[in-house]
mmCIF file of C-alpha atoms in Angstrom:
data_model
loop_
_atom_site.group_PDB
_atom_site.id
_atom_site.type_symbol
_atom_site.label_atom_id
_atom_site.label_comp_id
_atom_site.label_asym_id
_atom_site.label_seq_id
_atom_site.Cartn_x
_atom_site.Cartn_y
_atom_site.Cartn_z
ATOM 1 C CA UNK W 1387 -82.914 185.668 -27.056
ATOM 2 C CA UNK W 1388 -81.435 187.983 -29.622
ATOM 3 C CA UNK W 1389 -78.623 190.541 -29.713
ATOM 4 C CA UNK W 1390 -76.131 192.289 -32.023
ATOM 5 C CA UNK W 1391 -72.397 192.526 -31.250
ATOM 6 C CA UNK W 1392 -69.224 193.695 -33.006
ATOM 7 C CA UNK W 1393 -67.255 190.711 -34.351
ATOM 8 C CA UNK W 1394 -63.813 192.082 -33.359
ATOM 9 C CA UNK W 1395 -64.963 193.152 -29.882
ATOM 10 C CA UNK W 1396 -66.380 189.666 -29.280
ATOM 11 C CA UNK W 1397 -63.324 187.904 -30.740
ATOM 12 C CA UNK W 1398 -60.795 189.885 -28.661
ATOM 13 C CA UNK W 1399 -62.705 189.054 -25.462
ATOM 14 C CA UNK W 1400 -63.041 185.371 -26.393
ATOM 15 C CA UNK W 1401 -59.344 185.051 -27.284
ATOM 16 C CA UNK W 1402 -58.287 186.665 -23.997
ATOM 17 C CA UNK W 1403 -60.195 184.149 -21.890
ATOM 18 C CA UNK W 1404 -59.922 181.070 -24.148
ATOM 19 C CA UNK W 1405 -56.377 180.303 -22.911
ATOM 20 C CA UNK W 1406 -57.863 179.005 -19.653
ATOM 21 C CA UNK W 1407 -59.736 176.180 -21.427
ATOM 22 C CA UNK W 1408 -57.845 172.890 -21.038
ATOM 23 C CA UNK W 1409 -57.260 170.509 -23.959
ATOM 24 C CA UNK W 1410 -58.876 167.680 -21.943
ATOM 25 C CA UNK W 1411 -61.625 168.553 -19.495
ATOM 26 C CA UNK W 1412 -63.241 166.417 -16.815
ATOM 27 C CA UNK W 1413 -66.634 167.962 -17.650
ATOM 28 C CA UNK W 1414 -67.575 168.206 -21.365
ATOM 29 C CA UNK W 1415 -69.281 171.592 -20.811
ATOM 30 C CA UNK W 1416 -65.890 173.105 -19.887
ATOM 31 C CA UNK W 1417 -64.986 172.886 -23.604
ATOM 32 C CA UNK W 1418 -67.499 175.717 -24.030
ATOM 33 C CA UNK W 1419 -67.848 179.406 -23.243
ATOM 34 C CA UNK W 1420 -70.698 180.299 -20.892
ATOM 35 C CA UNK W 1421 -72.746 183.283 -22.116
ATOM 36 C CA UNK W 1422 -74.999 185.225 -19.758
ATOM 37 C CA UNK W 1423 -77.127 187.965 -21.333
ATOM 38 C CA UNK W 1424 -78.604 190.492 -18.905
ATOM 39 C CA UNK W 1425 -79.874 193.740 -20.416
ATOM 40 C CA UNK W 1426 -77.248 195.019 -22.875
ATOM 41 C CA UNK W 1427 -74.332 193.295 -21.124
ATOM 42 C CA UNK W 1428 -73.113 189.910 -22.318
ATOM 43 C CA UNK W 1429 -70.933 188.222 -19.672
ATOM 44 C CA UNK W 1430 -68.645 185.468 -20.981
ATOM 45 C CA UNK W 1431 -66.923 182.830 -18.814
ATOM 46 C CA UNK W 1432 -64.239 180.244 -19.591
ATOM 47 C CA UNK W 1433 -62.998 177.719 -17.025
ATOM 48 C CA UNK W 1434 -60.973 174.547 -16.470
ATOM 49 C CA UNK W 1435 -62.593 173.782 -13.062
ATOM 50 C CA UNK W 1436 -59.539 175.184 -11.173
ATOM 51 C CA UNK W 1437 -59.361 178.611 -12.808
ATOM 52 C CA UNK W 1438 -61.963 180.756 -14.494
ATOM 53 C CA UNK W 1439 -61.774 183.980 -16.473
ATOM 54 C CA UNK W 1440 -64.832 186.205 -16.809
ATOM 55 C CA UNK W 1441 -65.228 189.182 -19.138
ATOM 56 C CA UNK W 1442 -68.109 191.174 -20.582
ATOM 57 C CA UNK W 1443 -68.961 192.988 -23.794
ATOM 58 C CA UNK W 1444 -71.714 195.501 -24.532
ATOM 59 C CA UNK W 1445 -74.320 194.378 -27.083
ATOM 60 C CA UNK W 1446 -77.026 196.217 -29.040
ATOM 61 C CA UNK W 1447 -80.677 195.516 -29.833
ATOM 62 C CA UNK W 1448 -80.863 192.938 -27.051
ATOM 63 C CA UNK W 1449 -84.100 191.046 -26.530
ATOM 64 C CA UNK W 1450 -84.597 188.500 -23.753
ATOM 65 C CA UNK W 1451 -82.034 187.266 -21.243
ATOM 66 C CA UNK W 1452 -80.571 183.992 -20.016
ATOM 67 C CA UNK W 1453 -77.697 181.514 -19.871
ATOM 68 C CA UNK W 1454 -76.335 179.311 -22.637
ATOM 69 C CA UNK W 1455 -73.025 177.602 -23.453
ATOM 70 C CA UNK W 1456 -71.295 177.513 -26.846
ATOM 71 C CA UNK W 1457 -68.429 175.262 -27.961
ATOM 72 C CA UNK W 1458 -65.212 177.310 -27.917
ATOM 73 C CA UNK W 1459 -63.897 175.734 -31.120
ATOM 74 C CA UNK W 1460 -67.118 176.279 -33.101
ATOM 75 C CA UNK W 1461 -67.127 179.965 -32.166
ATOM 76 C CA UNK W 1462 -63.436 180.917 -32.219
ATOM 77 C CA UNK W 1463 -62.221 179.325 -35.442
ATOM 78 C CA UNK W 1464 -64.693 181.022 -37.833
ATOM 79 C CA UNK W 1465 -64.599 184.377 -35.986
ATOM 80 C CA UNK W 1466 -60.819 184.597 -36.480
ATOM 81 C CA UNK W 1467 -61.374 184.684 -40.242
ATOM 82 C CA UNK W 1468 -64.199 187.255 -40.265
ATOM 83 C CA UNK W 1469 -63.445 190.941 -40.935
ATOM 84 C CA UNK W 1470 -64.941 193.556 -38.585
ATOM 85 C CA UNK W 1471 -68.736 193.620 -38.934
ATOM 86 C CA UNK W 1472 -71.857 193.370 -36.759
ATOM 87 C CA UNK W 1473 -73.019 189.857 -35.839
ATOM 88 C CA UNK W 1474 -76.604 189.028 -34.938
ATOM 89 C CA UNK W 1475 -77.080 186.157 -32.478
ATOM 90 C CA UNK W 1476 -80.526 184.567 -32.575
ATOM 91 C CA UNK W 1477 -81.050 181.879 -29.914
ATOM 92 C CA UNK W 1478 -84.107 179.645 -29.674
ATOM 93 C CA UNK W 1479 -84.869 179.509 -25.928
ATOM 94 C CA UNK W 1480 -86.579 176.113 -26.268
ATOM 95 C CA UNK W 1481 -83.955 173.937 -27.958
ATOM 96 C CA UNK W 1482 -80.966 176.367 -27.804
ATOM 97 C CA UNK W 1483 -80.527 176.341 -31.584
ATOM 98 C CA UNK W 1484 -78.235 179.287 -32.367
ATOM 99 C CA UNK W 1485 -78.078 181.281 -35.604
ATOM 100 C CA UNK W 1486 -75.281 183.809 -36.112
ATOM 101 C CA UNK W 1487 -76.139 186.119 -39.031
ATOM 102 C CA UNK W 1488 -73.476 188.314 -40.600
ATOM 103 C CA UNK W 1489 -72.997 190.404 -43.743
ATOM 104 C CA UNK W 1490 -72.898 187.625 -46.334
ATOM 105 C CA UNK W 1491 -73.836 184.443 -44.516
ATOM 106 C CA UNK W 1492 -74.903 182.674 -41.353
ATOM 107 C CA UNK W 1493 -73.753 179.931 -38.950
ATOM 108 C CA UNK W 1494 -76.110 177.493 -37.321
ATOM 109 C CA UNK W 1495 -75.409 175.108 -34.419
ATOM 110 C CA UNK W 1496 -76.862 173.884 -31.137
ATOM 111 C CA UNK W 1497 -75.830 175.395 -27.804
ATOM 112 C CA UNK W 1498 -75.982 173.798 -24.366
ATOM 113 C CA UNK W 1499 -77.850 174.683 -21.211
ATOM 114 C CA UNK W 1500 -75.811 177.035 -19.064
ATOM 115 C CA UNK W 1501 -77.196 175.632 -15.788
ATOM 116 C CA UNK W 1502 -74.771 172.682 -15.972
ATOM 117 C CA UNK W 1503 -71.741 175.013 -15.929
ATOM 118 C CA UNK W 1504 -69.886 174.755 -12.579
ATOM 119 C CA UNK W 1505 -70.365 177.750 -10.319
ATOM 120 C CA UNK W 1506 -67.615 179.444 -8.351
ATOM 121 C CA UNK W 1507 -67.578 179.215 -4.566
ATOM 122 C CA UNK W 1508 -67.809 182.571 -2.785
ATOM 123 C CA UNK W 1509 -64.947 183.718 -0.555
ATOM 124 C CA UNK W 1510 -65.020 183.094 3.190
ATOM 125 C CA UNK W 1511 -65.667 185.809 5.750
ATOM 126 C CA UNK W 1512 -61.960 186.049 6.599
ATOM 127 C CA UNK W 1513 -61.016 187.121 3.039
ATOM 128 C CA UNK W 1514 -58.157 189.624 2.658
ATOM 129 C CA UNK W 1515 -58.203 192.439 0.067
ATOM 130 C CA UNK W 1516 -55.106 193.827 -1.655
ATOM 131 C CA UNK W 1517 -55.055 196.653 -4.214
ATOM 132 C CA UNK W 1518 -52.044 196.920 -6.515
ATOM 133 C CA UNK W 1519 -51.094 198.762 -9.694
ATOM 134 C CA UNK W 1520 -51.442 196.458 -12.729
ATOM 135 C CA UNK W 1521 -47.871 197.034 -13.959
ATOM 136 C CA UNK W 1522 -46.402 196.373 -10.499
ATOM 137 C CA UNK W 1523 -48.278 193.060 -10.372
ATOM 138 C CA UNK W 1524 -47.129 192.229 -13.911
ATOM 139 C CA UNK W 1525 -43.503 192.954 -12.948
ATOM 140 C CA UNK W 1526 -43.683 190.734 -9.882
ATOM 141 C CA UNK W 1527 -45.287 187.796 -11.671
ATOM 142 C CA UNK W 1528 -43.060 188.095 -14.786
ATOM 143 C CA UNK W 1529 -39.808 188.294 -12.838
ATOM 144 C CA UNK W 1530 -40.569 185.281 -10.642
ATOM 145 C CA UNK W 1531 -42.680 182.903 -12.733
ATOM 146 C CA UNK W 1532 -39.757 181.283 -14.577
ATOM 147 C CA UNK W 1533 -38.288 179.995 -11.295
ATOM 148 C CA UNK W 1534 -41.348 177.970 -10.253
ATOM 149 C CA UNK W 1535 -41.008 174.185 -10.042
ATOM 150 C CA UNK W 1536 -42.831 171.203 -11.559
ATOM 151 C CA UNK W 1537 -42.719 169.064 -8.452
ATOM 152 C CA UNK W 1538 -45.522 166.586 -7.776
ATOM 153 C CA UNK W 1539 -44.134 165.767 -4.329
ATOM 154 C CA UNK W 1540 -43.940 169.411 -3.199
ATOM 155 C CA UNK W 1541 -46.889 171.194 -4.840
ATOM 156 C CA UNK W 1542 -46.263 174.405 -2.852
ATOM 157 C CA UNK W 1543 -43.172 174.981 -5.042
ATOM 158 C CA UNK W 1544 -45.294 174.965 -8.226
ATOM 159 C CA UNK W 1545 -46.508 178.545 -7.885
ATOM 160 C CA UNK W 1546 -45.584 182.136 -7.079
ATOM 161 C CA UNK W 1547 -45.673 182.926 -3.364
ATOM 162 C CA UNK W 1548 -47.191 186.319 -2.470
ATOM 163 C CA UNK W 1549 -45.837 187.402 0.921
ATOM 164 C CA UNK W 1550 -47.827 190.450 2.009
ATOM 165 C CA UNK W 1551 -46.615 192.541 4.941
ATOM 166 C CA UNK W 1552 -47.342 195.991 6.356
ATOM 167 C CA UNK W 1553 -44.385 197.570 4.512
ATOM 168 C CA UNK W 1554 -44.023 195.581 1.259
ATOM 169 C CA UNK W 1555 -45.261 192.868 -1.086
ATOM 170 C CA UNK W 1556 -42.747 190.115 -1.860
ATOM 171 C CA UNK W 1557 -43.016 187.706 -4.809
ATOM 172 C CA UNK W 1558 -41.042 184.480 -4.343
ATOM 173 C CA UNK W 1559 -40.519 181.483 -6.616
ATOM 174 C CA UNK W 1560 -38.059 178.591 -6.380
ATOM 175 C CA UNK W 1561 -37.501 175.125 -7.799
ATOM 176 C CA UNK W 1562 -34.708 174.152 -5.382
ATOM 177 C CA UNK W 1563 -31.938 175.126 -7.850
ATOM 178 C CA UNK W 1564 -32.819 178.758 -8.410
ATOM 179 C CA UNK W 1565 -34.784 181.257 -6.342
ATOM 180 C CA UNK W 1566 -36.248 184.687 -7.082
ATOM 181 C CA UNK W 1567 -37.229 187.189 -4.405
ATOM 182 C CA UNK W 1568 -38.766 190.370 -5.783
ATOM 183 C CA UNK W 1569 -39.851 192.881 -3.163
ATOM 184 C CA UNK W 1570 -42.049 195.877 -3.968
ATOM 185 C CA UNK W 1571 -41.920 198.522 -1.253
ATOM 186 C CA UNK W 1572 -44.722 200.639 -2.766
ATOM 187 C CA UNK W 1573 -47.437 198.059 -1.957
ATOM 188 C CA UNK W 1574 -48.478 197.991 1.694
ATOM 189 C CA UNK W 1575 -51.195 196.141 3.579
ATOM 190 C CA UNK W 1576 -52.910 196.704 6.896
ATOM 191 C CA UNK W 1577 -52.212 193.096 7.894
ATOM 192 C CA UNK W 1578 -49.834 190.241 7.175
ATOM 193 C CA UNK W 1579 -51.125 187.646 4.737
ATOM 194 C CA UNK W 1580 -49.832 185.222 2.112
ATOM 195 C CA UNK W 1581 -50.992 182.914 -0.667
ATOM 196 C CA UNK W 1582 -49.491 180.713 -3.389
ATOM 197 C CA UNK W 1583 -50.708 181.428 -6.927
ATOM 198 C CA UNK W 1584 -50.458 178.349 -9.191
ATOM 199 C CA UNK W 1585 -48.427 178.498 -12.402
ATOM 200 C CA UNK W 1586 -51.323 178.396 -14.907
ATOM 201 C CA UNK W 1587 -53.292 181.361 -13.476
ATOM 202 C CA UNK W 1588 -49.981 183.237 -13.069
ATOM 203 C CA UNK W 1589 -49.328 182.745 -16.803
ATOM 204 C CA UNK W 1590 -52.882 183.848 -17.626
ATOM 205 C CA UNK W 1591 -52.384 186.938 -15.467
ATOM 206 C CA UNK W 1592 -49.282 187.861 -17.478
ATOM 207 C CA UNK W 1593 -51.302 187.816 -20.692
ATOM 208 C CA UNK W 1594 -54.165 189.915 -19.329
ATOM 209 C CA UNK W 1595 -52.030 192.390 -17.324
ATOM 210 C CA UNK W 1596 -49.968 193.398 -20.367
ATOM 211 C CA UNK W 1597 -52.951 195.443 -21.598
ATOM 212 C CA UNK W 1598 -54.032 196.804 -18.197
ATOM 213 C CA UNK W 1599 -53.151 200.235 -16.813
ATOM 214 C CA UNK W 1600 -55.578 200.581 -13.898
ATOM 215 C CA UNK W 1601 -55.326 199.199 -10.379
ATOM 216 C CA UNK W 1602 -56.054 195.517 -9.755
ATOM 217 C CA UNK W 1603 -57.953 194.250 -6.713
ATOM 218 C CA UNK W 1604 -57.035 190.833 -5.294
ATOM 219 C CA UNK W 1605 -59.360 189.248 -2.733
ATOM 220 C CA UNK W 1606 -58.428 185.874 -1.300
ATOM 221 C CA UNK W 1607 -59.037 183.384 1.495
ATOM 222 C CA UNK W 1608 -57.200 180.120 2.215
ATOM 223 C CA UNK W 1609 -58.708 178.351 -0.825
ATOM 224 C CA UNK W 1610 -59.492 180.812 -3.622
ATOM 225 C CA UNK W 1611 -58.471 184.173 -5.043
ATOM 226 C CA UNK W 1612 -60.570 186.675 -7.014
ATOM 227 C CA UNK W 1613 -58.534 189.072 -9.176
ATOM 228 C CA UNK W 1614 -60.499 191.999 -10.635
ATOM 229 C CA UNK W 1615 -59.321 194.152 -13.560
ATOM 230 C CA UNK W 1616 -61.049 196.780 -15.687
ATOM 231 C CA UNK W 1617 -62.652 194.294 -18.091
ATOM 232 C CA UNK W 1618 -61.881 190.920 -16.537
ATOM 233 C CA UNK W 1619 -62.262 188.873 -13.402
ATOM 234 C CA UNK W 1620 -60.059 185.860 -12.731
ATOM 235 C CA UNK W 1621 -61.010 183.334 -10.064
ATOM 236 C CA UNK W 1622 -58.575 180.556 -9.207
ATOM 237 C CA UNK W 1623 -58.010 177.878 -6.632
ATOM 238 C CA UNK W 1624 -54.853 178.536 -4.608
ATOM 239 C CA UNK W 1625 -52.170 175.982 -3.764
ATOM 240 C CA UNK W 1626 -52.733 174.861 -0.185
ATOM 241 C CA UNK W 1627 -49.773 174.323 2.127
ATOM 242 C CA UNK W 1628 -47.003 176.189 3.873
ATOM 243 C CA UNK W 1629 -44.310 177.816 1.726
ATOM 244 C CA UNK W 1630 -40.738 177.166 2.968
ATOM 245 C CA UNK W 1631 -38.866 179.940 4.782
ATOM 246 C CA UNK W 1632 -37.167 181.430 1.735
ATOM 247 C CA UNK W 1633 -35.081 183.976 3.653
ATOM 248 C CA UNK W 1634 -33.239 181.195 5.491
ATOM 249 C CA UNK W 1635 -31.678 179.866 2.267
ATOM 250 C CA UNK W 1636 -30.378 183.239 1.068
ATOM 251 C CA UNK W 1637 -26.734 183.602 2.177
ATOM 252 C CA UNK W 1638 -26.096 186.812 4.109
ATOM 253 C CA UNK W 1639 -22.330 186.923 3.608
ATOM 254 C CA UNK W 1640 -21.019 186.506 0.073
ATOM 255 C CA UNK W 1641 -17.794 188.548 0.206
ATOM 256 C CA UNK W 1642 -16.666 188.280 -3.452
ATOM 257 C CA UNK W 1643 -18.532 190.581 -5.798
ATOM 258 C CA UNK W 1644 -18.323 190.593 -9.605
ATOM 259 C CA UNK W 1645 -19.866 193.533 -11.494
ATOM 260 C CA UNK W 1646 -20.356 192.858 -15.199
ATOM 261 C CA UNK W 1647 -22.326 194.138 -18.197
ATOM 262 C CA UNK W 1648 -25.497 192.039 -18.298
ATOM 263 C CA UNK W 1649 -26.047 191.862 -22.071
ATOM 264 C CA UNK W 1650 -22.397 191.029 -22.823
ATOM 265 C CA UNK W 1651 -22.420 188.303 -20.154
ATOM 266 C CA UNK W 1652 -25.758 186.920 -21.387
ATOM 267 C CA UNK W 1653 -24.630 186.773 -25.022
ATOM 268 C CA UNK W 1654 -21.317 185.123 -24.085
ATOM 269 C CA UNK W 1655 -23.206 182.472 -22.097
ATOM 270 C CA UNK W 1656 -25.545 181.796 -25.025
ATOM 271 C CA UNK W 1657 -22.563 181.283 -27.359
ATOM 272 C CA UNK W 1658 -20.413 179.220 -25.021
ATOM 273 C CA UNK W 1659 -23.233 177.020 -23.693
ATOM 274 C CA UNK W 1660 -23.707 175.558 -27.191
ATOM 275 C CA UNK W 1661 -20.450 173.643 -26.543
ATOM 276 C CA UNK W 1662 -21.473 172.314 -23.115
ATOM 277 C CA UNK W 1663 -22.614 168.772 -22.369
ATOM 278 C CA UNK W 1664 -26.364 168.782 -23.242
ATOM 279 C CA UNK W 1665 -27.171 166.643 -20.185
ATOM 280 C CA UNK W 1666 -25.597 169.003 -17.637
ATOM 281 C CA UNK W 1667 -25.418 172.347 -19.508
ATOM 282 C CA UNK W 1668 -22.439 173.145 -17.256
ATOM 283 C CA UNK W 1669 -20.468 176.370 -17.788
ATOM 284 C CA UNK W 1670 -17.417 177.327 -15.762
ATOM 285 C CA UNK W 1671 -16.725 180.886 -14.647
ATOM 286 C CA UNK W 1672 -13.064 181.603 -13.793
ATOM 287 C CA UNK W 1673 -12.438 184.885 -11.972
ATOM 288 C CA UNK W 1674 -9.011 186.479 -11.852
ATOM 289 C CA UNK W 1675 -7.733 190.089 -11.810
ATOM 290 C CA UNK W 1676 -10.838 191.877 -13.146
ATOM 291 C CA UNK W 1677 -11.313 189.247 -15.830
ATOM 292 C CA UNK W 1678 -13.922 186.545 -16.174
ATOM 293 C CA UNK W 1679 -13.411 183.528 -18.398
ATOM 294 C CA UNK W 1680 -16.572 181.726 -19.424
ATOM 295 C CA UNK W 1681 -15.905 178.189 -20.664
ATOM 296 C CA UNK W 1682 -17.727 174.954 -21.473
ATOM 297 C CA UNK W 1683 -16.791 171.563 -22.861
ATOM 298 C CA UNK W 1684 -18.360 168.306 -23.936
ATOM 299 C CA UNK W 1685 -15.769 165.544 -23.561
ATOM 300 C CA UNK W 1686 -17.957 162.991 -25.373
ATOM 301 C CA UNK W 1687 -17.860 165.001 -28.611
ATOM 302 C CA UNK W 1688 -14.480 166.766 -28.073
ATOM 303 C CA UNK W 1689 -16.040 170.229 -28.261
ATOM 304 C CA UNK W 1690 -15.124 173.200 -26.086
ATOM 305 C CA UNK W 1691 -15.368 176.979 -26.043
ATOM 306 C CA UNK W 1692 -14.110 179.832 -23.911
ATOM 307 C CA UNK W 1693 -14.522 183.593 -23.895
ATOM 308 C CA UNK W 1694 -12.827 186.173 -21.714
ATOM 309 C CA UNK W 1695 -14.638 189.283 -20.497
ATOM 310 C CA UNK W 1696 -13.691 192.350 -18.525
ATOM 311 C CA UNK W 1697 -15.448 192.744 -15.166
ATOM 312 C CA UNK W 1698 -14.994 194.488 -11.835
ATOM 313 C CA UNK W 1699 -13.623 191.892 -9.434
ATOM 314 C CA UNK W 1700 -11.302 192.128 -6.475
ATOM 315 C CA UNK W 1701 -10.792 188.936 -4.534
ATOM 316 C CA UNK W 1702 -9.090 185.584 -4.601
ATOM 317 C CA UNK W 1703 -8.971 183.635 -7.861
ATOM 318 C CA UNK W 1704 -12.029 181.402 -8.120
ATOM 319 C CA UNK W 1705 -13.645 178.861 -10.466
ATOM 320 C CA UNK W 1706 -17.335 178.128 -10.063
ATOM 321 C CA UNK W 1707 -19.747 176.082 -12.202
ATOM 322 C CA UNK W 1708 -23.356 176.908 -13.018
ATOM 323 C CA UNK W 1709 -26.072 175.395 -15.204
ATOM 324 C CA UNK W 1710 -26.053 177.647 -18.269
ATOM 325 C CA UNK W 1711 -29.789 177.404 -18.977
ATOM 326 C CA UNK W 1712 -30.614 178.619 -15.447
ATOM 327 C CA UNK W 1713 -28.064 181.435 -15.573
ATOM 328 C CA UNK W 1714 -29.392 182.589 -18.963
ATOM 329 C CA UNK W 1715 -32.982 182.582 -17.631
ATOM 330 C CA UNK W 1716 -31.954 184.644 -14.614
ATOM 331 C CA UNK W 1717 -30.053 187.247 -16.656
ATOM 332 C CA UNK W 1718 -32.959 187.487 -19.128
ATOM 333 C CA UNK W 1719 -35.323 188.365 -16.255
ATOM 334 C CA UNK W 1720 -33.212 191.216 -14.895
ATOM 335 C CA UNK W 1721 -33.640 194.578 -16.632
ATOM 336 C CA UNK W 1722 -30.544 196.421 -15.325
ATOM 337 C CA UNK W 1723 -27.563 197.271 -17.556
ATOM 338 C CA UNK W 1724 -25.101 195.769 -15.087
ATOM 339 C CA UNK W 1725 -25.478 192.862 -12.686
ATOM 340 C CA UNK W 1726 -23.544 191.921 -9.564
ATOM 341 C CA UNK W 1727 -22.655 188.290 -8.825
ATOM 342 C CA UNK W 1728 -22.105 187.808 -5.102
ATOM 343 C CA UNK W 1729 -20.065 184.660 -4.390
ATOM 344 C CA UNK W 1730 -18.533 182.976 -1.351
ATOM 345 C CA UNK W 1731 -16.944 179.757 -2.623
ATOM 346 C CA UNK W 1732 -17.560 177.206 -5.430
ATOM 347 C CA UNK W 1733 -19.864 175.070 -3.282
ATOM 348 C CA UNK W 1734 -22.213 177.775 -1.984
ATOM 349 C CA UNK W 1735 -25.130 179.531 -3.670
ATOM 350 C CA UNK W 1736 -24.357 182.598 -5.752
ATOM 351 C CA UNK W 1737 -26.559 185.684 -5.691
ATOM 352 C CA UNK W 1738 -27.286 187.698 -8.825
ATOM 353 C CA UNK W 1739 -28.688 191.188 -8.278
ATOM 354 C CA UNK W 1740 -29.050 194.303 -10.460
ATOM 355 C CA UNK W 1741 -26.283 196.849 -9.843
ATOM 356 C CA UNK W 1742 -29.051 199.419 -9.335
ATOM 357 C CA UNK W 1743 -32.636 198.566 -8.375
ATOM 358 C CA UNK W 1744 -35.611 200.495 -9.726
ATOM 359 C CA UNK W 1745 -37.360 202.844 -7.294
ATOM 360 C CA UNK W 1746 -39.255 200.941 -4.556
ATOM 361 C CA UNK W 1747 -37.952 197.611 -5.876
ATOM 362 C CA UNK W 1748 -35.551 195.056 -4.431
ATOM 363 C CA UNK W 1749 -34.722 192.139 -6.732
ATOM 364 C CA UNK W 1750 -32.548 189.183 -5.753
ATOM 365 C CA UNK W 1751 -31.946 185.944 -7.637
ATOM 366 C CA UNK W 1752 -30.120 182.936 -6.208
ATOM 367 C CA UNK W 1753 -28.526 180.060 -8.131
ATOM 368 C CA UNK W 1754 -27.017 176.885 -6.745
ATOM 369 C CA UNK W 1755 -23.615 175.988 -8.243
ATOM 370 C CA UNK W 1756 -22.680 172.725 -9.958
ATOM 371 C CA UNK W 1757 -19.646 170.607 -9.060
ATOM 372 C CA UNK W 1758 -16.587 171.059 -11.247
ATOM 373 C CA UNK W 1759 -14.539 167.969 -12.032
ATOM 374 C CA UNK W 1760 -11.161 169.688 -12.100
#
C-alpha cells in the first residue's frame, strides 16, 4: 500500500479523534488508530471499546487498499512538530513495516494487523432517527453536561438524558444537588423516544460540534447511538436504565422571585466564596427590600466576607444558603444578562432561570439549598 497525504490535514483529523483513546486500554490495539484505505479515501478510527470516533481524509497517488493499525503516540507526537508538507506512506503488506517519507527525512516503524480491531455492532431494527442542527445540539449538551453525576450506584445519573417528544427535545442532567432542564422547541420527532448519553461521549461531542455548522443525524436503539456529522461519525454505548422522573422534583410554586444582573452576581459569588469554609463552600443570600447580601465565613480561620447588591425583590425577608461552587457553575452556564431566582423557603429547592429565554428555548436550573446554622 502507498499513498500521499497533507500533514496538517492528517494531523487535524487525528487530533480530533485521539481524545477518545483511553490512557489504559483493555485491548492493546486500542492504543492505536485504525487506518482503512479504499480508493483515495483513508478512513481513520479511534476507540476505547465503549465509544469510537471515525473520520476520513482524501489522499493522493493511492496504490493498493487494506486495513492496518498504527500506535497513536508514534504518529501524533512527531506530526505535531512537522510544518505543512506532503507525507508519503509506504506500507509493506507482508510484515506491515511502515515508512513515512517527508521533505527532509523519514520515519520507520511496524504497524499492526487491523483485523484484530474491535468492530462496532450494527443498530437493531427498532432504531430511532433524529435530525438536529449542530449548534442546537451543542447548546443542549454544553448547558447540561456540568450537572451530570459521578455515581457508581446510580449510573443513569452519569450522563445527559435526551427526552424526545413530538413537540420538543429536552436535555436533562442532575447529580441530586443540581438539575438542568433545557428544552428546545424547534426539534420535533414523529415519535416519543429517549436515551442517556454517557459523560465521555458527551464531552467528545462538545469538541467536535464546535466546528460543525451542518445538521447532525442521531440514530439509536436501546444499546448504542450513531451520531453522524459532516466529517465524523461517533458511535457510543448508551447508559442502560430508566431515568428518574425529573419533572416531579421541579417545584411548581416558588412565589418569591429575585431578578438580578447575572455577571455582577457571579463575580460577587466568586469573590465572597474565597472566604467560605472549603469543605462546605457555603454562601448565604439574605434578601430584604430590593437588596441582596451575599456573605460567607470560615469560623476555623476567622475569615468572612459580605457584599450587598441591588436586585428586584418583593417578598418577605429571607436567608437561604447555597453551595457556592454549584451556584457559580449554574450562572456560568446561563447566557442571559439577567437571571431570576425563584424561591419558596430556605429548605426548598431554588430555581434559576434566564429573565428572557432565547427563541424556541426554555432553560431551567434547580439547586438544592444548604442548611444555615443561624
